[in-house]
CSV table of C-alpha atoms in Angstrom, one decimal:
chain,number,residue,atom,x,y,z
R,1,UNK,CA,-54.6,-47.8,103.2
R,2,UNK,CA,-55.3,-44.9,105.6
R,3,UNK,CA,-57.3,-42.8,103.6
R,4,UNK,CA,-58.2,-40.6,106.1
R,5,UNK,CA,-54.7,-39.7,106.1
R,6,UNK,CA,-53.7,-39.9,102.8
R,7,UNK,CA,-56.6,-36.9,102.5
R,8,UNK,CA,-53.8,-35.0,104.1
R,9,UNK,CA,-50.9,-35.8,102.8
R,10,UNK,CA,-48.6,-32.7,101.6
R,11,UNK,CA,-45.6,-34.2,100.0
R,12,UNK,CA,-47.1,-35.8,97.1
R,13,UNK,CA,-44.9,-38.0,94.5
R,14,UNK,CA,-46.1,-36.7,91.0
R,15,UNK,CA,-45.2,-38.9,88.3
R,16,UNK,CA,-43.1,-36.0,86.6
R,17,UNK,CA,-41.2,-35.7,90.4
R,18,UNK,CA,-40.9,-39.3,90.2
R,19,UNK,CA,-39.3,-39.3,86.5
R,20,UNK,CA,-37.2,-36.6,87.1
R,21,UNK,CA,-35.8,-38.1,89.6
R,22,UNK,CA,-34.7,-41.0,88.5
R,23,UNK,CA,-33.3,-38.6,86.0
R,24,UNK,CA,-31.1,-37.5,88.8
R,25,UNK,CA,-29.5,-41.0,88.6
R,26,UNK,CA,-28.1,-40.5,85.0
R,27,UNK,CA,-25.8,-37.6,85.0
R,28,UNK,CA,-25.8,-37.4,81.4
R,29,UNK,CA,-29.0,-37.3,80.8
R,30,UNK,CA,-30.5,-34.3,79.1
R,31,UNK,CA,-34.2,-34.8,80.1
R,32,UNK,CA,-35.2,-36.1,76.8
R,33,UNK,CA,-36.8,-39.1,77.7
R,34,UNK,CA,-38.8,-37.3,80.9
R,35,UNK,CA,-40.3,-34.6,78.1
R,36,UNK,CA,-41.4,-37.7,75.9
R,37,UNK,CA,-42.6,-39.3,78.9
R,38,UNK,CA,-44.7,-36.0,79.4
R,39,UNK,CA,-46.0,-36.2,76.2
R,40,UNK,CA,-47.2,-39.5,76.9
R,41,UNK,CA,-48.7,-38.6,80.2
R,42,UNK,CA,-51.0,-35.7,78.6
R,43,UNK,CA,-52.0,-38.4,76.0
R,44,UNK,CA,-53.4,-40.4,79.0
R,45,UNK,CA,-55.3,-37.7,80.6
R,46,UNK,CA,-56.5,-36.5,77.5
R,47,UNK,CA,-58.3,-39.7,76.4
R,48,UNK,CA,-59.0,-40.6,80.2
R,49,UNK,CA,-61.2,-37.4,79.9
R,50,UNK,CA,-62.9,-38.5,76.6
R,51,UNK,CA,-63.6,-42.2,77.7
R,52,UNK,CA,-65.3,-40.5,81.0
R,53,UNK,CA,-67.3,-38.2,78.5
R,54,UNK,CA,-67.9,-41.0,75.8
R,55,UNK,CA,-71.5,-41.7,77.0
R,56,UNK,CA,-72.8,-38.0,76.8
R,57,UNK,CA,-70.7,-36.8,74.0
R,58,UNK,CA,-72.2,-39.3,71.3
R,59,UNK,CA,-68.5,-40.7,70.8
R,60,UNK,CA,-69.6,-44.1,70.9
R,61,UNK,CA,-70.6,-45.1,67.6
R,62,UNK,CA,-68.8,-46.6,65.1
R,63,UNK,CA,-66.4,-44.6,62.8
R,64,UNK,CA,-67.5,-46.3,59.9
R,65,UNK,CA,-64.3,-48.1,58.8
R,66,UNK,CA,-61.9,-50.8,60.0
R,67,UNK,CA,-59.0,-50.4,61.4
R,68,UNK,CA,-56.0,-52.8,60.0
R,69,UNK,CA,-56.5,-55.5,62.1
R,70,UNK,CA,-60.4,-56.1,60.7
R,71,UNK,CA,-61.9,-55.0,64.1
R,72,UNK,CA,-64.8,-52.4,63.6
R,73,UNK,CA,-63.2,-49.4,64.8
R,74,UNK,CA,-65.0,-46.6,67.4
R,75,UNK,CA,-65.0,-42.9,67.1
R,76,UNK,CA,-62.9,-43.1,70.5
R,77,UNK,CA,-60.1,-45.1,68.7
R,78,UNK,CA,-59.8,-42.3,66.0
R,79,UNK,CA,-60.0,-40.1,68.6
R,80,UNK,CA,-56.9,-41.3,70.8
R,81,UNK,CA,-55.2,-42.7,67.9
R,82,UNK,CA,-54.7,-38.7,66.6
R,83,UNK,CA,-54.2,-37.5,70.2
R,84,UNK,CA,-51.1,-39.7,71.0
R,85,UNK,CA,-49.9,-39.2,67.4
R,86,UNK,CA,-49.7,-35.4,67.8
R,87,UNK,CA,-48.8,-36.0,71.3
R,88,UNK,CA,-45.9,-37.8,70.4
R,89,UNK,CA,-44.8,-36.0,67.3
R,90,UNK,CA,-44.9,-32.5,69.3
R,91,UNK,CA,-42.6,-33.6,71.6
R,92,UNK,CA,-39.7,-33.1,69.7
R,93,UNK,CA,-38.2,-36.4,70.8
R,94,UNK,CA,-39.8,-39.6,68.5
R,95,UNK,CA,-38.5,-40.3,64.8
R,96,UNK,CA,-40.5,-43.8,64.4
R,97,UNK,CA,-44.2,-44.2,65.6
R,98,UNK,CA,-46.0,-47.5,65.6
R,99,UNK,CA,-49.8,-47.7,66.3
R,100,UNK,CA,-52.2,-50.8,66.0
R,101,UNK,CA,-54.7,-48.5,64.1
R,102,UNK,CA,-52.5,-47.8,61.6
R,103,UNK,CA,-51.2,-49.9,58.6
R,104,UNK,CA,-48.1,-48.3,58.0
R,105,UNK,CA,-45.4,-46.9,61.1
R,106,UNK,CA,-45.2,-42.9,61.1
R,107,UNK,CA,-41.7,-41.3,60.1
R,108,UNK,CA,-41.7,-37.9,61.9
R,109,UNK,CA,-40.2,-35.5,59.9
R,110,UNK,CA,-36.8,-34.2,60.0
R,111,UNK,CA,-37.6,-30.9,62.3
R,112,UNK,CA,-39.5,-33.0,64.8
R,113,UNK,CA,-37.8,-35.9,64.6
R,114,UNK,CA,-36.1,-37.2,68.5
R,115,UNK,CA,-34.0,-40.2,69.2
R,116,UNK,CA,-36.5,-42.3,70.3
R,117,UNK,CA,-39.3,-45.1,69.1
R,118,UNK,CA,-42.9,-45.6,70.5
R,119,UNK,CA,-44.9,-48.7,69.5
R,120,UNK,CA,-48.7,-48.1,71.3
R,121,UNK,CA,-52.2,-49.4,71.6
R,122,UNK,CA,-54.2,-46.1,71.5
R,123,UNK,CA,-57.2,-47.7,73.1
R,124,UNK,CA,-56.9,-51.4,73.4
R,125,UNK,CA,-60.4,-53.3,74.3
R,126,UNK,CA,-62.3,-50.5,73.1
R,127,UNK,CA,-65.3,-52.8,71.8
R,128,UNK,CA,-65.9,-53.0,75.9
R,129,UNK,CA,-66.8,-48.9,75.6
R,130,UNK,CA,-70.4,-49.2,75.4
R,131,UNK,CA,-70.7,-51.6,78.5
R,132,UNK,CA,-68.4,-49.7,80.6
R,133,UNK,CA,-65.5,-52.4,80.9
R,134,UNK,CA,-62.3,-51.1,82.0
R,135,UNK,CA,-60.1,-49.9,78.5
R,136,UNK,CA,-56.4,-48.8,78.3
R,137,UNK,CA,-53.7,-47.4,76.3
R,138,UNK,CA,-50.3,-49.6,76.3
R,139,UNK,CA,-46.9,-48.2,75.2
R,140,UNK,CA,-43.6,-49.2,74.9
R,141,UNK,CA,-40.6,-47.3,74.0
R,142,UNK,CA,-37.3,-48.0,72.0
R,143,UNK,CA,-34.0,-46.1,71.3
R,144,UNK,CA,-32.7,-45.8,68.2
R,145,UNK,CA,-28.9,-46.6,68.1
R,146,UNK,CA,-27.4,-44.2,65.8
R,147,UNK,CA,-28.7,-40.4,64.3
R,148,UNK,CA,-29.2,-42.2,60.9
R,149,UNK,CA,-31.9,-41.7,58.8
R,150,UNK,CA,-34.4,-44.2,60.5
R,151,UNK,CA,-36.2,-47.4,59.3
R,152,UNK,CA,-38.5,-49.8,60.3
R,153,UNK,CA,-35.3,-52.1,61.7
R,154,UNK,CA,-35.1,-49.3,64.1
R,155,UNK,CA,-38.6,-50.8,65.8
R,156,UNK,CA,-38.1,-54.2,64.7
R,157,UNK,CA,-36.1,-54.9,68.2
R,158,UNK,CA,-36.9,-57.6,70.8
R,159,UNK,CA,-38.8,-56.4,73.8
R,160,UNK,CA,-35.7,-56.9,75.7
R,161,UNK,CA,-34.0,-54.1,74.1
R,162,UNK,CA,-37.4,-51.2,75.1
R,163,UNK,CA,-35.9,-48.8,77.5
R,164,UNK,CA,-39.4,-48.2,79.1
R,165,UNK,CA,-43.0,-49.6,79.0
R,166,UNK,CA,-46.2,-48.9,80.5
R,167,UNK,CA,-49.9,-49.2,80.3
R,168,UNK,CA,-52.7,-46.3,81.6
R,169,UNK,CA,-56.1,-48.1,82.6
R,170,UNK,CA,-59.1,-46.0,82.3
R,171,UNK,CA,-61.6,-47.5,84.6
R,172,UNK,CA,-63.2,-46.7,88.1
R,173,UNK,CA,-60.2,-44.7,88.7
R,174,UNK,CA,-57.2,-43.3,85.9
R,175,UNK,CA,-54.0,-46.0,86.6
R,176,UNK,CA,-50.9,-45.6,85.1
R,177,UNK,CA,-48.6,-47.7,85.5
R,178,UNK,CA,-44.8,-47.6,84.4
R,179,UNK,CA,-41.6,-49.2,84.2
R,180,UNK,CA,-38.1,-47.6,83.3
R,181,UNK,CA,-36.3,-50.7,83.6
R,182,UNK,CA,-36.0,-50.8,87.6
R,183,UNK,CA,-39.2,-52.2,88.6
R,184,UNK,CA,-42.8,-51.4,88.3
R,185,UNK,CA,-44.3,-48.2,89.5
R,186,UNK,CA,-48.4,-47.2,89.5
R,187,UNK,CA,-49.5,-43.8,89.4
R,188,UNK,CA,-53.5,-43.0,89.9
R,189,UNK,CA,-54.6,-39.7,88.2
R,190,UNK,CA,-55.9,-37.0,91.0
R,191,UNK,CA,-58.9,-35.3,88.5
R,192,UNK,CA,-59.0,-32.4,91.5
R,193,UNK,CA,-54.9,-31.7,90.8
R,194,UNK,CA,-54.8,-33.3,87.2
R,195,UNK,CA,-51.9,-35.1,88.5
R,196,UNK,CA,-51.0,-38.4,88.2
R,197,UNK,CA,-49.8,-39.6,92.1
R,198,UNK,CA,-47.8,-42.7,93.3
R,199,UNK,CA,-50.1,-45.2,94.8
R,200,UNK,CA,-48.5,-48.4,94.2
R,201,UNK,CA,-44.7,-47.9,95.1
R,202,UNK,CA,-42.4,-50.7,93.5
R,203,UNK,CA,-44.8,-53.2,92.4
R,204,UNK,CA,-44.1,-56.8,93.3
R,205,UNK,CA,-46.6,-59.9,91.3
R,206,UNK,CA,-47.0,-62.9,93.6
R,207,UNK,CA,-44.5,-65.5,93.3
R,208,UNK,CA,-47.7,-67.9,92.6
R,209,UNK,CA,-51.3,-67.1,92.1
R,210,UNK,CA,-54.8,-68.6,92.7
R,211,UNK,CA,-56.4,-66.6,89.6
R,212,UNK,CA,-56.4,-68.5,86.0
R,213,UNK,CA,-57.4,-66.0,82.9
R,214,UNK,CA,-58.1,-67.1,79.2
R,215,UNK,CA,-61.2,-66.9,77.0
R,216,UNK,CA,-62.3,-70.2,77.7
R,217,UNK,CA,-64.6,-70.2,75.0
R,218,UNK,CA,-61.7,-71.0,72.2
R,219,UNK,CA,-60.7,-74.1,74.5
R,220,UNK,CA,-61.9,-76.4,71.8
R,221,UNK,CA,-59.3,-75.1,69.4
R,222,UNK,CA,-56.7,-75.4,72.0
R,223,UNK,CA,-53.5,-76.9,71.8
R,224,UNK,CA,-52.3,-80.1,74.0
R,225,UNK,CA,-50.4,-78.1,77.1
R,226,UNK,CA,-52.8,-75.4,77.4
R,227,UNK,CA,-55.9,-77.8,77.5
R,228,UNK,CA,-54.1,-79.7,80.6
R,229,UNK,CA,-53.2,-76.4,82.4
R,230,UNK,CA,-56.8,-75.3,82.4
R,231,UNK,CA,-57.6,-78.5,83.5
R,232,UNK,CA,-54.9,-78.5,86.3
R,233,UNK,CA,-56.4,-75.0,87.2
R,234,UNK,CA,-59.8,-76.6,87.7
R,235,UNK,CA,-59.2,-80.0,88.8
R,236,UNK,CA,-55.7,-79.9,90.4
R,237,UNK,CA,-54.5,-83.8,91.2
R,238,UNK,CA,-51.9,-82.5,93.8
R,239,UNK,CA,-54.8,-82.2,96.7
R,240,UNK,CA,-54.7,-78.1,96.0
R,241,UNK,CA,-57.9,-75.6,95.9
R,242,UNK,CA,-58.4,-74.9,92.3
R,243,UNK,CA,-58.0,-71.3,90.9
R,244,UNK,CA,-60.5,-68.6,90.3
R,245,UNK,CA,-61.2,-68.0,86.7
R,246,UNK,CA,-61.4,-64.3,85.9
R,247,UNK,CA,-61.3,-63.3,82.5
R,248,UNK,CA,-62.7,-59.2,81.3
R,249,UNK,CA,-61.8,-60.0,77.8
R,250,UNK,CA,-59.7,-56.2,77.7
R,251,UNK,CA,-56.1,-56.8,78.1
R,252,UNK,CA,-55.4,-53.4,79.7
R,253,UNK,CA,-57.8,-55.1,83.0
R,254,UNK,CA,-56.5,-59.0,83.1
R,255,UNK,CA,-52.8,-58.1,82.9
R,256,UNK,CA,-53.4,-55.4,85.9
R,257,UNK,CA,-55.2,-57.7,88.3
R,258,UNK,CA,-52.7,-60.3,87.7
R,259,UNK,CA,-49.9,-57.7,88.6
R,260,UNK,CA,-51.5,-57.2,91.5
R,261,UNK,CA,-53.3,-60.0,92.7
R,262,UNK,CA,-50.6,-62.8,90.8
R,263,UNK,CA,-51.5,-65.7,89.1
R,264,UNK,CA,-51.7,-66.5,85.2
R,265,UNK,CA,-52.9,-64.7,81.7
R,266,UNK,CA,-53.0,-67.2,78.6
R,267,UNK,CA,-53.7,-65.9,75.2
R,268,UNK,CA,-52.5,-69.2,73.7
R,269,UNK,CA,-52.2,-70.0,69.6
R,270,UNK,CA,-54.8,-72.2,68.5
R,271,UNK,CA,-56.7,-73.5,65.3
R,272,UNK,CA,-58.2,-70.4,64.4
R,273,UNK,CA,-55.1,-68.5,65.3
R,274,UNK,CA,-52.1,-70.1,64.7
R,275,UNK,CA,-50.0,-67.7,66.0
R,276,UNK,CA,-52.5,-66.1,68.2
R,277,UNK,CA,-54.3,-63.0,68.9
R,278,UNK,CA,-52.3,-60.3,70.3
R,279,UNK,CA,-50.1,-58.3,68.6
R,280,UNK,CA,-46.3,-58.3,69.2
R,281,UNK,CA,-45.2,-54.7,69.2
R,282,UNK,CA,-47.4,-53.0,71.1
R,283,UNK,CA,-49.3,-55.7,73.6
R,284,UNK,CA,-47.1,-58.9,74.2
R,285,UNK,CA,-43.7,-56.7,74.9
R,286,UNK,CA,-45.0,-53.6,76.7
R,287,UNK,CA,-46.9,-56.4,79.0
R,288,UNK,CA,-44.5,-58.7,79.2
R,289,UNK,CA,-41.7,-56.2,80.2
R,290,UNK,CA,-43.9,-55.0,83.1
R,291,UNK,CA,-44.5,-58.7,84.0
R,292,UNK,CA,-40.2,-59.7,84.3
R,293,UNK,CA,-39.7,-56.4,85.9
R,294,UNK,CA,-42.2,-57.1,88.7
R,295,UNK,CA,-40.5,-60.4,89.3
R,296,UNK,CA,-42.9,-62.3,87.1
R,297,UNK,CA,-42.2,-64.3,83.8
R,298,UNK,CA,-43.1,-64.4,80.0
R,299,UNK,CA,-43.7,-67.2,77.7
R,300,UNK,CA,-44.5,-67.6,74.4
R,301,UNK,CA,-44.9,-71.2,73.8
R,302,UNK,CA,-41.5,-71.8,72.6
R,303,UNK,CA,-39.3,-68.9,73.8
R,304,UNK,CA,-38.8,-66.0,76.8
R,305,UNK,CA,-41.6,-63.6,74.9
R,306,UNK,CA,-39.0,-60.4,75.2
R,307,UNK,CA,-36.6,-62.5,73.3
R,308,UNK,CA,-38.9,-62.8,70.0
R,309,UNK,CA,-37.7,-60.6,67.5
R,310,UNK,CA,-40.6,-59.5,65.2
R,311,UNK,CA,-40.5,-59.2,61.5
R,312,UNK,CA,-43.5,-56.9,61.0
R,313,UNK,CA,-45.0,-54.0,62.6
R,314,UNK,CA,-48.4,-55.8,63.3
R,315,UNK,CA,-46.8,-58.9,63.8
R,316,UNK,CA,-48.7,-61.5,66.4
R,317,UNK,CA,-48.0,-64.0,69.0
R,318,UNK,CA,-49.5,-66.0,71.7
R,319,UNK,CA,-48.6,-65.5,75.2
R,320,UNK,CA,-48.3,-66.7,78.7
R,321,UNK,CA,-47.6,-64.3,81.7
R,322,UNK,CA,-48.0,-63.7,85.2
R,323,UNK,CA,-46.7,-65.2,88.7
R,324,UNK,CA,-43.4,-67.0,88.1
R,325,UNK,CA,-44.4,-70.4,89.4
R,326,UNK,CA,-47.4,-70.5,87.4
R,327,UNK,CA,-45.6,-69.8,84.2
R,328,UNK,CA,-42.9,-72.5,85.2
R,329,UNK,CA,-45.8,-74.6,85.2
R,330,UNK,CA,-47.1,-74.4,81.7
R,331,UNK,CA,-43.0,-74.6,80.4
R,332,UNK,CA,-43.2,-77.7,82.0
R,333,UNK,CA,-46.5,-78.6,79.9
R,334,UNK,CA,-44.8,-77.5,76.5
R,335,UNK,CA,-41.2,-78.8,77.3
R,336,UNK,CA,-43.3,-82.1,77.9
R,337,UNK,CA,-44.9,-82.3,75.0
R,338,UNK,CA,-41.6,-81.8,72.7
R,339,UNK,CA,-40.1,-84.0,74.3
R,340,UNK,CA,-42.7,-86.6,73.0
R,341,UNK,CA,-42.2,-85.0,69.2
């Protein structure tokens, strides 16, 4: 990358110039999805700004209450948790919201209330806040079918049905990166414009990857396939190097280095979770969405994750995704081992 030149570049792609126009494509659109978008945009500079302040501001320490999910909960997640929520609700555009820190989904009142549905993470891996580990919000975003009054059905969808998920990375730099349906786009937040400016055109994952990521410290409680694929990863029979492990432990960070560099994410079920760790809604679809659109794949074990269809808002799942041959590769592994069932 010629930065050198990119210092002068004039005709920069804004993420609101890039929505719009691919709201150029859709003659009967009426711009409702781009102002939501917006909305969600402001949410992600706004909390980007109090994650870069968290240190001096004395927003670190703990809330004093748990969120649903039993995980000690920070002042930040509070914080961004209320920012999106008004974000989303002033919009004009949501009817149904669903965020991990809260037990129950948000109806948005009659006035307010949009066509749409937004299932988030307001700060996922926010116990990494105080050692300065990369965090993230992750979105995904539904339609509902008909102007009836809306229930939880409405958000109860596969992922294969969300019109549009993304994910905004606050790290060394603000990334956000997005996906309408027709690939993967990432935008990196300009603090000296407050823009948000396309830096990674049409994202593409590596067919096959040499990076491995899972916390290997559960590997005791593992099931049969994933214990052979780490080991495959490590001590590979077929005369190939092994891969790299790299695991940051925030979802937000493993799932964008994979994008980018390829390779595999695990976060399989095991003994002490049965049906695993993350959370269906708002981290296995939004990710997994990216993943397919980016020409990469998503597994849950047993099924295509975007084909699950969730019964409950908070709703888990274990998951498999990154570089298409590397997911074929632990299908393989699980189709093996029914087979001997």
């Amino acid at each position: 990358m010629d930065h050198a030149a990119d210092a002068h570049r004039t005709d920069l792609m804004t993420i609101t110039r890039f929505v719009l126009n691919e709201q150029s494509k859709y003659p009967e659109s009426r711009g409702d999805f781009t102002i939501l978008l917006n909305h969600i945009v402001l949410g992600c500079k706004f909390v980007c700004s109090a994650v870069n302040k968290a240190g001096l501001a004395k927003l670190i320490g703990l809330a004093g209450e748990t969120n649903v999910q039993g995980e000690e909960q920070k002042k930040l997640d509070v914080l961004s948790n209320e920012v999106f929520i008004k974000a989303l609700v002033s919009s004009g555009r949501t009817c149904i919201l669903v965020s991990e820190e809260d037990e129950e989904a948000t109806f948005v009142e009659q006035p307010k209330r949009g066509r749409y549905c937004v299932v988030f993470d307001p700060l996922d891996g926010s116990s990494n806040i105080d050692c300065g580990v990369s965090i993230g919000t992750i979105f995904g975003i539904y339609m509902v079918n008909d102007s009836h009054e809306p229930t939880l059905d409405d958000v109860l969808q596969p992922g294969k049905n969300m019109l549009a998920a993304g994910y905004c990375m606050y790290g060394s730099s603000c990334t956000l990166v997005l996906s309408t349906g027709e690939g993967v786009n990432g935008f990196t937040l300009d603090p000296s414009l407050g823009e948000f400016i396309l830096t990674h055109p049409d994202i593409k994952i590596p067919k096959k990857g040499k990076i491995y990521s899972v916390n290997e410290g559960n590997a005791k409680n593992w099931d049969g396939p994933t214990a052979k694929y780490v080991e495959k990863c490590k001590f590979p029979k077929d005369g190939s190097s092994s891969k790299s492990l790299r695991y940051i432990g925030s979802m937000v960070a493993d799932v964008h280095r994979t994008l980018l560099y390829g390779g595999i994410f695990l976060y399989p079920a095991d003994k002490k979770s049965p049906n695993g760790k993350l959370r269906v809604l708002y981290e296995v679809f939004p990710m997994s969405f990216l993943m397919e659109q980016a020409g990469g794949q998503a597994f849950t074990g047993k099924q295509r994750a975007l084909d699950l269809v969730p019964n409950k808002i908070h709703e888990r799942s274990p998951i498999f995704l990154g570089s298409y041959d590397d997911v074929e590769e632990i299908k393989a592994l699980y189709a093996a081992e029914e087979k001997k069932e």
